PDB file of C-alpha atoms in Angstrom:
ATOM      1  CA  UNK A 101       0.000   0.000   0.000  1.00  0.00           C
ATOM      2  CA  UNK A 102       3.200   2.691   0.757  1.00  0.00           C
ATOM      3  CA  UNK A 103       4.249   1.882  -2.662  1.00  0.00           C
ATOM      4  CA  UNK A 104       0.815   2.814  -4.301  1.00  0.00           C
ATOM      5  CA  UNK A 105       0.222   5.774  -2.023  1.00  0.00           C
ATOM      6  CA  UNK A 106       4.190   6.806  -3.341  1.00  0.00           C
ATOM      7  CA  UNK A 107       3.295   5.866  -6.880  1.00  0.00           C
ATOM      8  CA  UNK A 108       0.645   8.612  -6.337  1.00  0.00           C
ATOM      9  CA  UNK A 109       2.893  11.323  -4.792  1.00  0.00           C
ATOM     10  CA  UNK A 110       5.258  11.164  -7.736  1.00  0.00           C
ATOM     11  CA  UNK A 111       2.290  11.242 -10.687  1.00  0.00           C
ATOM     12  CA  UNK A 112       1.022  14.687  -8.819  1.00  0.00           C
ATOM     13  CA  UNK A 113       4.308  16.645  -8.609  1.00  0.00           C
ATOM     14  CA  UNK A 114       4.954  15.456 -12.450  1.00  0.00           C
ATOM     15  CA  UNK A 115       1.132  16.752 -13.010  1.00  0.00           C
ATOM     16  CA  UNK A 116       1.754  19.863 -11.125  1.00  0.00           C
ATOM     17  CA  UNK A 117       4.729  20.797 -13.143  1.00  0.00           C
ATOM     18  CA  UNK A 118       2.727  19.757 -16.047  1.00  0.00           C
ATOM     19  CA  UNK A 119       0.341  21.750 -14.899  1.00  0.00           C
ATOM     20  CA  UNK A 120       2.430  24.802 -14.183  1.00  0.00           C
ATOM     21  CA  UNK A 121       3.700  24.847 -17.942  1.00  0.00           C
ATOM     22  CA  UNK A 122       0.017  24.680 -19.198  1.00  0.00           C
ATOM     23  CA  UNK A 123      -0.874  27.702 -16.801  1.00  0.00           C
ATOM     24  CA  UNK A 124       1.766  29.801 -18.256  1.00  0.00           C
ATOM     25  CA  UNK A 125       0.453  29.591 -21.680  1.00  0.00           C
ATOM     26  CA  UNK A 126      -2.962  30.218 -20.044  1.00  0.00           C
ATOM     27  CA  UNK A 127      -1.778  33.325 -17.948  1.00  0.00           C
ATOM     28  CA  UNK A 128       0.343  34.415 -21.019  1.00  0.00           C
ATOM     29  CA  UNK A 129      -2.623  34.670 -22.937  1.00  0.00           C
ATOM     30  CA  UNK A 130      -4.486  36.400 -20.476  1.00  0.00           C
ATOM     31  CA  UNK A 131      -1.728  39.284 -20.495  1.00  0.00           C
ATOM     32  CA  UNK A 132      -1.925  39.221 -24.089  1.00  0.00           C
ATOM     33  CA  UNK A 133      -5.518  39.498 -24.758  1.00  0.00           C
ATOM     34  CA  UNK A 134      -5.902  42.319 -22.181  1.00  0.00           C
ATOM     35  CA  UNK A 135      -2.293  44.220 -23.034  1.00  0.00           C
ATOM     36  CA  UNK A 136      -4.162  47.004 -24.954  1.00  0.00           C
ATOM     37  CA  UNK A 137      -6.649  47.902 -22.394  1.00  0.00           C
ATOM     38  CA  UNK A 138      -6.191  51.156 -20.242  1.00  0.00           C
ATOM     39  CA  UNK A 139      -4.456  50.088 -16.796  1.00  0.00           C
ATOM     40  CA  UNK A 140      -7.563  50.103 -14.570  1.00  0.00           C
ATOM     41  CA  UNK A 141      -9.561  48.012 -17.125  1.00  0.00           C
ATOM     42  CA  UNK A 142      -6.693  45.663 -17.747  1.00  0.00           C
ATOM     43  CA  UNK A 143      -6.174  44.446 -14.025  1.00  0.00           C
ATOM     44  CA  UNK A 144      -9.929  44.057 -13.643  1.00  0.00           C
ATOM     45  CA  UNK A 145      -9.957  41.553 -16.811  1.00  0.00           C
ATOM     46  CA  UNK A 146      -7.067  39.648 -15.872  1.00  0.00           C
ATOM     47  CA  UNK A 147      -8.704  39.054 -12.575  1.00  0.00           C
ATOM     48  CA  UNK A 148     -12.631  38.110 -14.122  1.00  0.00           C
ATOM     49  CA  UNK A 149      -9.926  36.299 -16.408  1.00  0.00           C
ATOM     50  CA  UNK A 150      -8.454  33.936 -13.617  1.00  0.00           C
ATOM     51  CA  UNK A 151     -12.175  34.063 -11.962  1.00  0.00           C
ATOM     52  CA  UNK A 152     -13.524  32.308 -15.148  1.00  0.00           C
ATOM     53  CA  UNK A 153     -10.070  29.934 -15.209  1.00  0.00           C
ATOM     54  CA  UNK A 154     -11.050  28.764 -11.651  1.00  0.00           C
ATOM     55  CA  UNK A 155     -14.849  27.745 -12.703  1.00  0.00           C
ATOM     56  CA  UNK A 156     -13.792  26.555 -16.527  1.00  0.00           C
ATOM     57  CA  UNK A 157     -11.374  24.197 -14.629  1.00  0.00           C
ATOM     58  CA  UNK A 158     -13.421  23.101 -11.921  1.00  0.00           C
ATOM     59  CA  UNK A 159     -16.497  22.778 -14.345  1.00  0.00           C
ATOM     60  CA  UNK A 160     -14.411  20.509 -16.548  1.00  0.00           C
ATOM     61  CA  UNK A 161     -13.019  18.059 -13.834  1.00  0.00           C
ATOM     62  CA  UNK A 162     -17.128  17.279 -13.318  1.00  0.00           C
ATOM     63  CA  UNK A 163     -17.801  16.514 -17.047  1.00  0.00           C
ATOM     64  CA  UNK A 164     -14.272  14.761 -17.392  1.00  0.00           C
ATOM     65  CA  UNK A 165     -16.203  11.718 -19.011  1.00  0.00           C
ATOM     66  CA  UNK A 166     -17.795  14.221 -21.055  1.00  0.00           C
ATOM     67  CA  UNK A 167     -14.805  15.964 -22.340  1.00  0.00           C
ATOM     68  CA  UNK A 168     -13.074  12.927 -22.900  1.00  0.00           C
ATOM     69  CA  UNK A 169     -15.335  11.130 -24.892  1.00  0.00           C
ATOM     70  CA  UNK A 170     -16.915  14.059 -27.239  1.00  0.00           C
ATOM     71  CA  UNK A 171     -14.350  14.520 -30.114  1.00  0.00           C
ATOM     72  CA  UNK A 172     -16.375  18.197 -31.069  1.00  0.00           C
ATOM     73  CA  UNK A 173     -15.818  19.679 -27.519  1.00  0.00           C
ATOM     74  CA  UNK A 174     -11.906  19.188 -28.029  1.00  0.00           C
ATOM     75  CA  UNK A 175     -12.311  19.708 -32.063  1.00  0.00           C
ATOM     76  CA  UNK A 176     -14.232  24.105 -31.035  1.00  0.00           C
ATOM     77  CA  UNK A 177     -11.490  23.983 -28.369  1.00  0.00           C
ATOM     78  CA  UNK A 178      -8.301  23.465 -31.336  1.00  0.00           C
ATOM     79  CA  UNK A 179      -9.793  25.509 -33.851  1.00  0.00           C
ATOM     80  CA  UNK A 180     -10.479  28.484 -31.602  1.00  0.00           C
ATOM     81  CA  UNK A 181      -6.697  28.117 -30.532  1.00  0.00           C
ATOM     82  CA  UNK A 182      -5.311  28.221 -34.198  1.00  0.00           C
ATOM     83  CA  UNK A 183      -7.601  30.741 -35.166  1.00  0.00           C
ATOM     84  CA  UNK A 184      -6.481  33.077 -32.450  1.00  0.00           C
ATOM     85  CA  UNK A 185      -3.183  32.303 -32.730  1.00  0.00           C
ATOM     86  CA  UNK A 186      -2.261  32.119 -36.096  1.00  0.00           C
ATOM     87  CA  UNK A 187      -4.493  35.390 -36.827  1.00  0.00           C
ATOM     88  CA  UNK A 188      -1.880  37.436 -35.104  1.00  0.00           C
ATOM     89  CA  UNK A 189       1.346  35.403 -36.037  1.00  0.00           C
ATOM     90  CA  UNK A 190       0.279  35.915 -39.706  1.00  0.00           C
ATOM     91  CA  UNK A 191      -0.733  39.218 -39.533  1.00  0.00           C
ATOM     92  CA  UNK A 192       2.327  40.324 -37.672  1.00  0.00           C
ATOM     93  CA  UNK A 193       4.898  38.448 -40.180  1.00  0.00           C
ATOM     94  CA  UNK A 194       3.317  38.403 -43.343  1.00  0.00           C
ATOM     95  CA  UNK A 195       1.165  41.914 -43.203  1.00  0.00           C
ATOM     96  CA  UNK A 196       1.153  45.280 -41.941  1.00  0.00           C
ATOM     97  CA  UNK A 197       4.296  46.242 -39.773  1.00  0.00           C
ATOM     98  CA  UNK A 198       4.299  45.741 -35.782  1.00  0.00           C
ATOM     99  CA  UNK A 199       3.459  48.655 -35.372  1.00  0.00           C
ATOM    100  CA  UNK A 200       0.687  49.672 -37.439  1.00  0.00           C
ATOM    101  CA  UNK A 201      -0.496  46.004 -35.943  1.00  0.00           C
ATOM    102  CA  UNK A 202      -0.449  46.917 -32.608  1.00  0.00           C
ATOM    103  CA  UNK A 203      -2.093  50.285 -33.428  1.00  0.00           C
ATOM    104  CA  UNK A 204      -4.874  48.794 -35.164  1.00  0.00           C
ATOM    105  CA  UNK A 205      -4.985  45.914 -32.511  1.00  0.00           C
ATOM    106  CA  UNK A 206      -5.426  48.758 -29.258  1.00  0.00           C
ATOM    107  CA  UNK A 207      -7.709  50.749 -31.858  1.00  0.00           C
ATOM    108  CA  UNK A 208     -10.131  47.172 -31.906  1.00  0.00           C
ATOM    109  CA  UNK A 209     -10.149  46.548 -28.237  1.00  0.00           C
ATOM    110  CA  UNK A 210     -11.083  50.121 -27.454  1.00  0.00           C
ATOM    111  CA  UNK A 211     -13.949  50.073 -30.388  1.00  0.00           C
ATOM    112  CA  UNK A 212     -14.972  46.644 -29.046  1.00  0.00           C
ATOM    113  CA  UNK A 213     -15.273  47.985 -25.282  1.00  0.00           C
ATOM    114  CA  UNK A 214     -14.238  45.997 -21.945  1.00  0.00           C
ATOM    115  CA  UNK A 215     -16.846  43.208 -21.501  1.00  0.00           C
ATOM    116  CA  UNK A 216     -16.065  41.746 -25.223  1.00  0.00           C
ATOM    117  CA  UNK A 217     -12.559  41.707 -24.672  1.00  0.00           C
ATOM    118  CA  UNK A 218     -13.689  39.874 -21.008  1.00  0.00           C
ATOM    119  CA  UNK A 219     -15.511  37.150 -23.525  1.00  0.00           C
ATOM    120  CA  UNK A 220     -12.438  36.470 -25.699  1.00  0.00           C
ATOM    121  CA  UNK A 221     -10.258  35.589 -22.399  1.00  0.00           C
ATOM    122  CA  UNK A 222     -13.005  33.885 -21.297  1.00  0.00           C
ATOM    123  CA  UNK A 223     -13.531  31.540 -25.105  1.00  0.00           C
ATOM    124  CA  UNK A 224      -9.374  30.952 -24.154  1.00  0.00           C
ATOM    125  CA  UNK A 225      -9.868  30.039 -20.653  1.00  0.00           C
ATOM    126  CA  UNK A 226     -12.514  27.369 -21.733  1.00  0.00           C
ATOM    127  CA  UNK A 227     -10.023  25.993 -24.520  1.00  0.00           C
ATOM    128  CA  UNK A 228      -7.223  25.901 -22.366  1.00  0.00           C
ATOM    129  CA  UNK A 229      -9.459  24.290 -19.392  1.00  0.00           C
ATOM    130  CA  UNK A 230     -10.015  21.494 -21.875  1.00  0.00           C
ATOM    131  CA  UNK A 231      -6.925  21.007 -22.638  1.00  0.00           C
ATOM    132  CA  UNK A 232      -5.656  20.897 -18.978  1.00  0.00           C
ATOM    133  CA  UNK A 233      -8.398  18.472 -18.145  1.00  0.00           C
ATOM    134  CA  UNK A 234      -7.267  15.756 -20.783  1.00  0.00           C
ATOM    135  CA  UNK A 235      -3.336  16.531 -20.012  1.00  0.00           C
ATOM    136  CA  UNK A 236      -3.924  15.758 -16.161  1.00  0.00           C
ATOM    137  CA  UNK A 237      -6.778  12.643 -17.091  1.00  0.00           C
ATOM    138  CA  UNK A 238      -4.337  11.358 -19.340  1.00  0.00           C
ATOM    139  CA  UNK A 239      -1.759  11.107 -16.987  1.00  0.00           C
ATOM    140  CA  UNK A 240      -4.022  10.102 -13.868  1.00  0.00           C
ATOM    141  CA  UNK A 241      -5.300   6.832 -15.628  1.00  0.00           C
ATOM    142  CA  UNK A 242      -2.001   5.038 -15.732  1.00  0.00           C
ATOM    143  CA  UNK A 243      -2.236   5.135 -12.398  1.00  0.00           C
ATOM    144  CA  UNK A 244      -2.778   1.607 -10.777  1.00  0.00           C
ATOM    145  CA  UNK A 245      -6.611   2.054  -9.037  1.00  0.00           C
ATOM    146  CA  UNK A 246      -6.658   2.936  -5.179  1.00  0.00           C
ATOM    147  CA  UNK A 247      -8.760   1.680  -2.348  1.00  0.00           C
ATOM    148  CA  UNK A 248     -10.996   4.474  -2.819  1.00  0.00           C
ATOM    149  CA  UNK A 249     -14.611   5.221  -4.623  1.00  0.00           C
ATOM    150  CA  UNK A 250     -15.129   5.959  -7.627  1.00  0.00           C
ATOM    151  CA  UNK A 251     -15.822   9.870  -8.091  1.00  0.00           C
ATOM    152  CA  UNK A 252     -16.596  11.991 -11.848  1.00  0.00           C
ATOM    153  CA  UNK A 253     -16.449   8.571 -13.567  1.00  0.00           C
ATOM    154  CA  UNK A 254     -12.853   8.029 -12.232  1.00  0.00           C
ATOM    155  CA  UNK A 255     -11.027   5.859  -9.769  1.00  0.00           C
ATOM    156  CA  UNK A 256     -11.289   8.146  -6.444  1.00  0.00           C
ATOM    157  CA  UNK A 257      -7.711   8.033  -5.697  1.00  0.00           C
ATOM    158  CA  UNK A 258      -7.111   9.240  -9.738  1.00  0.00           C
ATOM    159  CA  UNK A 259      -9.304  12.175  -9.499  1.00  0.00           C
ATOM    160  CA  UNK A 260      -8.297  13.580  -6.242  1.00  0.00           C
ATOM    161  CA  UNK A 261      -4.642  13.723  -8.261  1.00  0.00           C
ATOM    162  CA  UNK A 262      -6.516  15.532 -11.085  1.00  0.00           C
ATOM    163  CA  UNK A 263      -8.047  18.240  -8.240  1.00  0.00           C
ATOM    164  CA  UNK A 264      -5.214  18.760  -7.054  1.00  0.00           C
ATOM    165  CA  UNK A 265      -3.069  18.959  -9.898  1.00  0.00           C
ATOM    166  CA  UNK A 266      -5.558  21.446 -11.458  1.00  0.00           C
ATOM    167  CA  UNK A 267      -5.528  23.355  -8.357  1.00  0.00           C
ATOM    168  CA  UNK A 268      -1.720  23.964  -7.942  1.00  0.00           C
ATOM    169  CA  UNK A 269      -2.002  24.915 -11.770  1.00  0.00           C
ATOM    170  CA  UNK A 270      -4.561  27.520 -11.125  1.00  0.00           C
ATOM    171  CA  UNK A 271      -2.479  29.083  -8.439  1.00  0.00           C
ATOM    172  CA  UNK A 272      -0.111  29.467 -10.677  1.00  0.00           C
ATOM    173  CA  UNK A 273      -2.024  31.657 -13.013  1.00  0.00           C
ATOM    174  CA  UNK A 274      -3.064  33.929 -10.163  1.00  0.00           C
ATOM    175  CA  UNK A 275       0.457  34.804  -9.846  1.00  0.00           C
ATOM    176  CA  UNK A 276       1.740  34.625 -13.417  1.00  0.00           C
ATOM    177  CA  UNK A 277      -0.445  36.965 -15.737  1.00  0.00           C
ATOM    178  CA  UNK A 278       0.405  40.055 -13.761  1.00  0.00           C
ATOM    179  CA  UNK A 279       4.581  39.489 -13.945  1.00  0.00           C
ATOM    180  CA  UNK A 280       3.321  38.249 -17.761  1.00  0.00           C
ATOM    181  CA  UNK A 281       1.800  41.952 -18.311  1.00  0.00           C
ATOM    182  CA  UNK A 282       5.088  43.235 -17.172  1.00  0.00           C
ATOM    183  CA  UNK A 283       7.200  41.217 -19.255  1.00  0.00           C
ATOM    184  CA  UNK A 284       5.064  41.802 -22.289  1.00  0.00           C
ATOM    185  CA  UNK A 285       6.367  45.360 -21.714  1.00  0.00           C
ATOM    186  CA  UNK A 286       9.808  44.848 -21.185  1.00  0.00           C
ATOM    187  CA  UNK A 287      10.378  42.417 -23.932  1.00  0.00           C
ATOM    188  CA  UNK A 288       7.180  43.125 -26.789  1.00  0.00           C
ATOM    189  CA  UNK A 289       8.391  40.196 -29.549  1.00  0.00           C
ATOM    190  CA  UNK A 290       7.166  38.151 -26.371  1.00  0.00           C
ATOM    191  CA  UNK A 291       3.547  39.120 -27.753  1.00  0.00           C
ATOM    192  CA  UNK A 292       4.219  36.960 -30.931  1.00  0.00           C
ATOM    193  CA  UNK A 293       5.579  34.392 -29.226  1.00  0.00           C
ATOM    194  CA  UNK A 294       2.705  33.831 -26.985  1.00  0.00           C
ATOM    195  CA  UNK A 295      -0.049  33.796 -29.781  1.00  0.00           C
ATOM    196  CA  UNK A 296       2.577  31.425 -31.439  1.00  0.00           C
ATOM    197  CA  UNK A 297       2.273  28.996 -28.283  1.00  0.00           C
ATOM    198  CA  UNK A 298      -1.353  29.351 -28.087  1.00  0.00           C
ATOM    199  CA  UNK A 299      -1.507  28.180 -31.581  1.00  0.00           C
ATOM    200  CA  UNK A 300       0.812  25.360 -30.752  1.00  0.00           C
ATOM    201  CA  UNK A 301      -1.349  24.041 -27.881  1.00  0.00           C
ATOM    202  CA  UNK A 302      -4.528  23.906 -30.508  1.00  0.00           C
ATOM    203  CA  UNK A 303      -2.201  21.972 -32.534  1.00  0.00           C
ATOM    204  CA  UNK A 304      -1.844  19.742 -29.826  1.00  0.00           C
ATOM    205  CA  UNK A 305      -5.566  19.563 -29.217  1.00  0.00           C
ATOM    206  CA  UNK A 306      -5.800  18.801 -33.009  1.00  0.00           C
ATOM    207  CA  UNK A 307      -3.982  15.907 -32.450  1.00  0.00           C
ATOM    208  CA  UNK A 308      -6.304  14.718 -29.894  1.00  0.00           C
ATOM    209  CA  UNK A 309      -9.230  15.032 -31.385  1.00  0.00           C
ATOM    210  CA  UNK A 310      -7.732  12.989 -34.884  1.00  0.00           C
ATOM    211  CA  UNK A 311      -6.963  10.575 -32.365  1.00  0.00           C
ATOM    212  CA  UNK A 312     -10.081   9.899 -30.771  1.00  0.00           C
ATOM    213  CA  UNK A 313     -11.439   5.987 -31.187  1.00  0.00           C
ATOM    214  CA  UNK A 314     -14.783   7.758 -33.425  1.00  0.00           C
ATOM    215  CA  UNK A 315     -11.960   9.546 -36.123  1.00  0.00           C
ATOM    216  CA  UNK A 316      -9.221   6.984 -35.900  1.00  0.00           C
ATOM    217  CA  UNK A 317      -6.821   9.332 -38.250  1.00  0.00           C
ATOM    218  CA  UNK A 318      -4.285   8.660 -35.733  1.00  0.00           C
ATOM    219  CA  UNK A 319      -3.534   5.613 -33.103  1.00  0.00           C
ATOM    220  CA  UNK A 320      -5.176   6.674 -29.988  1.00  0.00           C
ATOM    221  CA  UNK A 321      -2.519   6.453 -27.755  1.00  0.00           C
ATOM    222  CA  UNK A 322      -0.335   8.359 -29.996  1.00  0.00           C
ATOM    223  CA  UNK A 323      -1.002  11.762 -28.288  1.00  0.00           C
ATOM    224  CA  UNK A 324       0.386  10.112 -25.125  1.00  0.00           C
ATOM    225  CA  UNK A 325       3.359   8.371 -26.655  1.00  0.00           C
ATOM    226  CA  UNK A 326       7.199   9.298 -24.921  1.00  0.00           C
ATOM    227  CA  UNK A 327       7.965  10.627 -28.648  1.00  0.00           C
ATOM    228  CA  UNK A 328       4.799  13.133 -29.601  1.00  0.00           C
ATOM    229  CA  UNK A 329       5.626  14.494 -25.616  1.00  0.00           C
ATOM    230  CA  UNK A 330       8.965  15.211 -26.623  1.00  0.00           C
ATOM    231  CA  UNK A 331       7.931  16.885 -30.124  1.00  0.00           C
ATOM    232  CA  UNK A 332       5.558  19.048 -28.399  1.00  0.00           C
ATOM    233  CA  UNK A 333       7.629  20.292 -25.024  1.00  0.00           C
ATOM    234  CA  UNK A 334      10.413  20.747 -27.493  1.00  0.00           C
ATOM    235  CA  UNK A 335       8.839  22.757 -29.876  1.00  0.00           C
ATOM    236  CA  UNK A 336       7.437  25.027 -27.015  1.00  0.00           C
ATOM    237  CA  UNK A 337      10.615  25.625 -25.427  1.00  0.00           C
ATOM    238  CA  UNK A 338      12.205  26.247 -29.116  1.00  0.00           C
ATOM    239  CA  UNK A 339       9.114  29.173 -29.175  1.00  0.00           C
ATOM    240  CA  UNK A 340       9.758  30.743 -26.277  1.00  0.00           C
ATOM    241  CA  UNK A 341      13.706  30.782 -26.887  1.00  0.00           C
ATOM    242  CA  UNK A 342      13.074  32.617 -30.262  1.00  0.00           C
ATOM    243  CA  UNK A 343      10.595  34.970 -28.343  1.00  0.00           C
ATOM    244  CA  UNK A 344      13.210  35.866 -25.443  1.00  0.00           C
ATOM    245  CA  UNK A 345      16.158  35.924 -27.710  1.00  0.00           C
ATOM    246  CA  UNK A 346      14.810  37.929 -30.409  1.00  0.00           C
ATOM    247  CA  UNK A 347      16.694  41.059 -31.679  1.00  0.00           C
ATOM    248  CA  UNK A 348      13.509  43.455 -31.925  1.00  0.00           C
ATOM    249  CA  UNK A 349      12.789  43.000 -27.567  1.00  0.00           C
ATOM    250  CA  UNK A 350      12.874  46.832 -26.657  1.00  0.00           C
ATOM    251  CA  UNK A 351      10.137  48.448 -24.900  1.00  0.00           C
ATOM    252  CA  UNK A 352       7.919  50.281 -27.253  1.00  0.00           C
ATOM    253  CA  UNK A 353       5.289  52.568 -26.444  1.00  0.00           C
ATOM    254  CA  UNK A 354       3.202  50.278 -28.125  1.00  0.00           C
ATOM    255  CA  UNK A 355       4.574  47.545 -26.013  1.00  0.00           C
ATOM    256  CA  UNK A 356       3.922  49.838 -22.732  1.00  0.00           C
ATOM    257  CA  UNK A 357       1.011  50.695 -23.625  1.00  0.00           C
TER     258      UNK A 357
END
């Protein structure tokens, strides 16, 4: 039983550092989505923004079987990440310059008004709820079952590591969009970078959803094999590299703005 129990132990602190990557992206995205805001308007979004992280998440570890099982939930969730994502990457590369972007950008959100720029952290928050949910469910079910109930269609022992994993990851957001908001100032090609990450992650959840047993495009346990988890956290770190290494990171009054 003290080797199950420590079985158990070591899954969580592998979920919550899981978990803490995945909450980066999600408080990076936050920071980004609110950056053109005026300063009293931005801190109140970021915080409705980690309000509607808490329910999304705790909503989603109560329809786990749901989620799991319903390729169209995770199919919305991936194309509302590539759409949001790639949107800005292209636009930024392959259109106007930076700063005419980010002129036009801050010109949208102010036309659009607070509560609409609330809803698109809030569509982000739901996608990247989703794809926390699977990521800790995944990782939960190789877990050899407990003496406990059965709880949300899981083993009880399972889903109290999925709680808590998704709980520790939530923290984490509380604390990381604000210093996000600051670095998005201090180093503005970070911006690109994040929406490039965000479109990453829906590529991720596009490989889920191929993979689930009613598509079959892919083998179903491919999204959890050693080598696509290596692909993916390498390509991520490769991002963010590019994004804190790259020449154009000077504060801009664009940037600070």
């Amino acid at each position: 039983m003290e080797s199950l129990w420590l079985e158990y132990a070591w899954a969580l602190l592998i979920l919550i550092g899981l978990e803490g990557l995945l909450s980066a992206d999600n408080a990076l995205v936050l920071a980004v989505i609110a950056k053109h805001l005026p300063d009293d308007q931005k801190k109140k979004a970021i915080n409705y923004g980690i309000i509607m992280a808490f329910v999304f998440r705790f909503a989603a570890l109560f329809a786990i079987s749901f989620i799991a099982n319903v390729w169209q939930v995770q199919a919305i969730g991936a194309a509302y990440l590539l759409y949001l994502g790639l949107k800005h990457v292209l636009q930024t590369k392959f259109g106007k310059k930076t700063e005419a972007v980010h002129k036009e950008i801050k010109q949208e959100v102010k036309g659009k008004g607070f509560w609409p720029t609330v809803g698109k952290i809030a569509l982000a928050d739901l996608a990247f709820a989703i794809d926390s949910i699977l990521a800790a469910v995944a990782l939960a079910l190789g877990l050899p079952d407990s003496p406990l109930d059965e709880f949300g269609g899981m083993d009880g022992g399972q889903f109290i590591v999925v709680v808590l994993g998704g709980v520790a990851g939530l923290v984490l957001i509380k604390y990381a969009a604000t210093w996000f908001v600051k670095l998005l100032g201090q180093r503005p090609a970070l911006e690109t970078t994040a929406y490039a990450i965000v479109a990453w992650v829906g590529v991720k959840l596009a490989i889920i959803t191929l993979a689930h047993e009613d598509i079959g495009v892919l083998d179903h346990h491919f999204p959890h094999s050693t080598g696509w988890t290596l692909v993916f956290y390498g390509v991520l770190v490769a991002i963010a590299l590019l994004g804190w290494f790259a020449p154009n990171n000077k504060p801009s009054k664009a940037g600070n703005a």
